[in-house]
CSV table of C-alpha atoms in Angstrom, one decimal:
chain,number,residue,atom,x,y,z
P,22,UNK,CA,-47.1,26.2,-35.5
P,23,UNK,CA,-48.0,26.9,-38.9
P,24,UNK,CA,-51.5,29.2,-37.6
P,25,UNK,CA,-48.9,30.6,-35.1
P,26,UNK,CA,-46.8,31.8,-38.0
P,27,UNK,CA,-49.9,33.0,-40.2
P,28,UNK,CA,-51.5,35.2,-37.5
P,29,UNK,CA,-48.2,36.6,-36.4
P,30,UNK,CA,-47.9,37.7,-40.2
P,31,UNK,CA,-50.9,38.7,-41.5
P,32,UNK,CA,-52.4,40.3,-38.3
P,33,UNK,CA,-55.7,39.6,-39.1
P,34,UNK,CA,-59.4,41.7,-37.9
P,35,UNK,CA,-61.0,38.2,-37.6
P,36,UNK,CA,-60.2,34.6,-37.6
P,37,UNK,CA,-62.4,31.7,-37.8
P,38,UNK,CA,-60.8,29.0,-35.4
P,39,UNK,CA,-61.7,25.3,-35.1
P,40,UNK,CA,-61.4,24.1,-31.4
P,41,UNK,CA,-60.0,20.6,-32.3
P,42,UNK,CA,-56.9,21.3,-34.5
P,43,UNK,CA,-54.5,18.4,-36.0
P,44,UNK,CA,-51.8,18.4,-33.2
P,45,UNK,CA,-54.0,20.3,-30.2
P,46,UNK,CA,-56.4,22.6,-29.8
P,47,UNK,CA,-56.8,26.4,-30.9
P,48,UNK,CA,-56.9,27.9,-27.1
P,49,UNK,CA,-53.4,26.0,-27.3
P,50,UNK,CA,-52.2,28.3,-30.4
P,51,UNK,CA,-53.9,31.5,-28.5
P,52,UNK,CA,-51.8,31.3,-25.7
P,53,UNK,CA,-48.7,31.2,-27.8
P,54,UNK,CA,-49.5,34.4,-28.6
P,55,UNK,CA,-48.1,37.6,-26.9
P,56,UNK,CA,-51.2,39.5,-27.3
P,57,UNK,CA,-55.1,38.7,-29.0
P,58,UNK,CA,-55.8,41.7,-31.0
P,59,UNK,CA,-58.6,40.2,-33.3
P,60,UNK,CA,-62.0,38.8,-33.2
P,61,UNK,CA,-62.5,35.6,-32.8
P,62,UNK,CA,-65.2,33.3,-34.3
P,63,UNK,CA,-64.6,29.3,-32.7
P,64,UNK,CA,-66.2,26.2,-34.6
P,65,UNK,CA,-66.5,22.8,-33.3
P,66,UNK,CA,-68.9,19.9,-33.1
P,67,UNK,CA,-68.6,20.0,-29.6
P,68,UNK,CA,-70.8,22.3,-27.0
P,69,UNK,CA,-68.3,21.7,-24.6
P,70,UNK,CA,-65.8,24.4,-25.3
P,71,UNK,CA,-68.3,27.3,-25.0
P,72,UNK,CA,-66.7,28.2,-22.0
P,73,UNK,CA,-63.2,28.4,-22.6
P,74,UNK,CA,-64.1,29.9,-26.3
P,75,UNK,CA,-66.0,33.0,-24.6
P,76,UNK,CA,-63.1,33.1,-22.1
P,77,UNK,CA,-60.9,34.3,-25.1
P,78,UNK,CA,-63.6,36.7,-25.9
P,79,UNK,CA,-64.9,35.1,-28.4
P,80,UNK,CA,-67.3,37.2,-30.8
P,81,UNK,CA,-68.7,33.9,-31.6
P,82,UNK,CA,-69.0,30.3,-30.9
P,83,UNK,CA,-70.5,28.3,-34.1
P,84,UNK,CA,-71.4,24.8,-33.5
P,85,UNK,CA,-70.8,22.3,-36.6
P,86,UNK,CA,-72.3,21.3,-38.9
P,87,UNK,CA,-72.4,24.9,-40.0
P,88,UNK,CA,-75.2,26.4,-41.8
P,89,UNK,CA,-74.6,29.5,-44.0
P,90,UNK,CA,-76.8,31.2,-41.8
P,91,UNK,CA,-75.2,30.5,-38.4
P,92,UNK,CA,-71.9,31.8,-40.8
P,93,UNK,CA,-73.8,35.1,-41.6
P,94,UNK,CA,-74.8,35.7,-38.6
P,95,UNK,CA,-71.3,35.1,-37.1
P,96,UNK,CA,-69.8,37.7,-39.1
P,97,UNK,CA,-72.5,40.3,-38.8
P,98,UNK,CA,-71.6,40.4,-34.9
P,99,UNK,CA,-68.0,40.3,-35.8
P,100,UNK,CA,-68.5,43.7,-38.1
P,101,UNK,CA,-70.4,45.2,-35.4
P,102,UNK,CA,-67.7,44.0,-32.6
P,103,UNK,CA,-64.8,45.2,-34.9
P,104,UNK,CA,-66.5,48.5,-35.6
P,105,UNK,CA,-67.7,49.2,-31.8
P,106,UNK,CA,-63.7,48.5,-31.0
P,107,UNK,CA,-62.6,50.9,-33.8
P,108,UNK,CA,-65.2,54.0,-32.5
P,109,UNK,CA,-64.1,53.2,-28.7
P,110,UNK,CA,-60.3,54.0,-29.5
P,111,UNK,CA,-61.4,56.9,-31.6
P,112,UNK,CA,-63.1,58.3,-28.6
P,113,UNK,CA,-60.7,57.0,-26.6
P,114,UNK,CA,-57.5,59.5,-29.3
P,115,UNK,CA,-60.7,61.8,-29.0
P,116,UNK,CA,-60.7,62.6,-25.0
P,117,UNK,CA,-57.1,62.3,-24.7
P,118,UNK,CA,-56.2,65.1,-27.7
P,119,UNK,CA,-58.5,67.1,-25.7
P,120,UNK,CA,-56.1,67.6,-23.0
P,121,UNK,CA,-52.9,68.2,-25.1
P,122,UNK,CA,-51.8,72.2,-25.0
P,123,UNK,CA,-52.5,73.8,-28.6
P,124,UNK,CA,-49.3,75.1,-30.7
């Protein structure tokens, strides 16, 4: 409820998720959500939620215990996810501008 509430808030770029949460599970607070607008980097001890994590197009999935390197490397393909996403819709304003009458 409470990571409900935060996300909702602070609409974040990123969030580090673990899998196994106090009262459920994260893919539970995802689908609470109306929409998933951010990057997503899962941790868990468990292999076994690889699937599901990459079925919320997860930018990452970061098996525990967590080294600063796994971390590092974690958030370098989460800058270059976030940035790729941010040049596609400037294309995207780009091509469509393109097509609107001058005056």
């Amino acid at each position: 409820k409470d990571g409900k509430h935060l996300i909702v808030q602070v609409k974040p770029d990123l969030a580090f998720l673990d899998v196994e949460l106090k009262n459920g599970h994260s893919f539970d607070l995802l689908a609470q959500l109306p929409e998933i607008n951010f990057g997503i980097i899962f941790t868990t001890a468990h292999g076994k939620y690889a699937v599901n994590a990459f079925k919320y197009s997860a930018i990452d999935f970061v098996i525990k215990p967590i080294t600063p390197e796994a971390i590092k490397e974690a958030i370098e393909k989460a800058k270059e996810s976030i940035f790729l996403k941010q040049m596609t819709h400037k294309i995207a304003t780009l091509i469509a501008n393109q097509h609107q009458p001058e005056g």
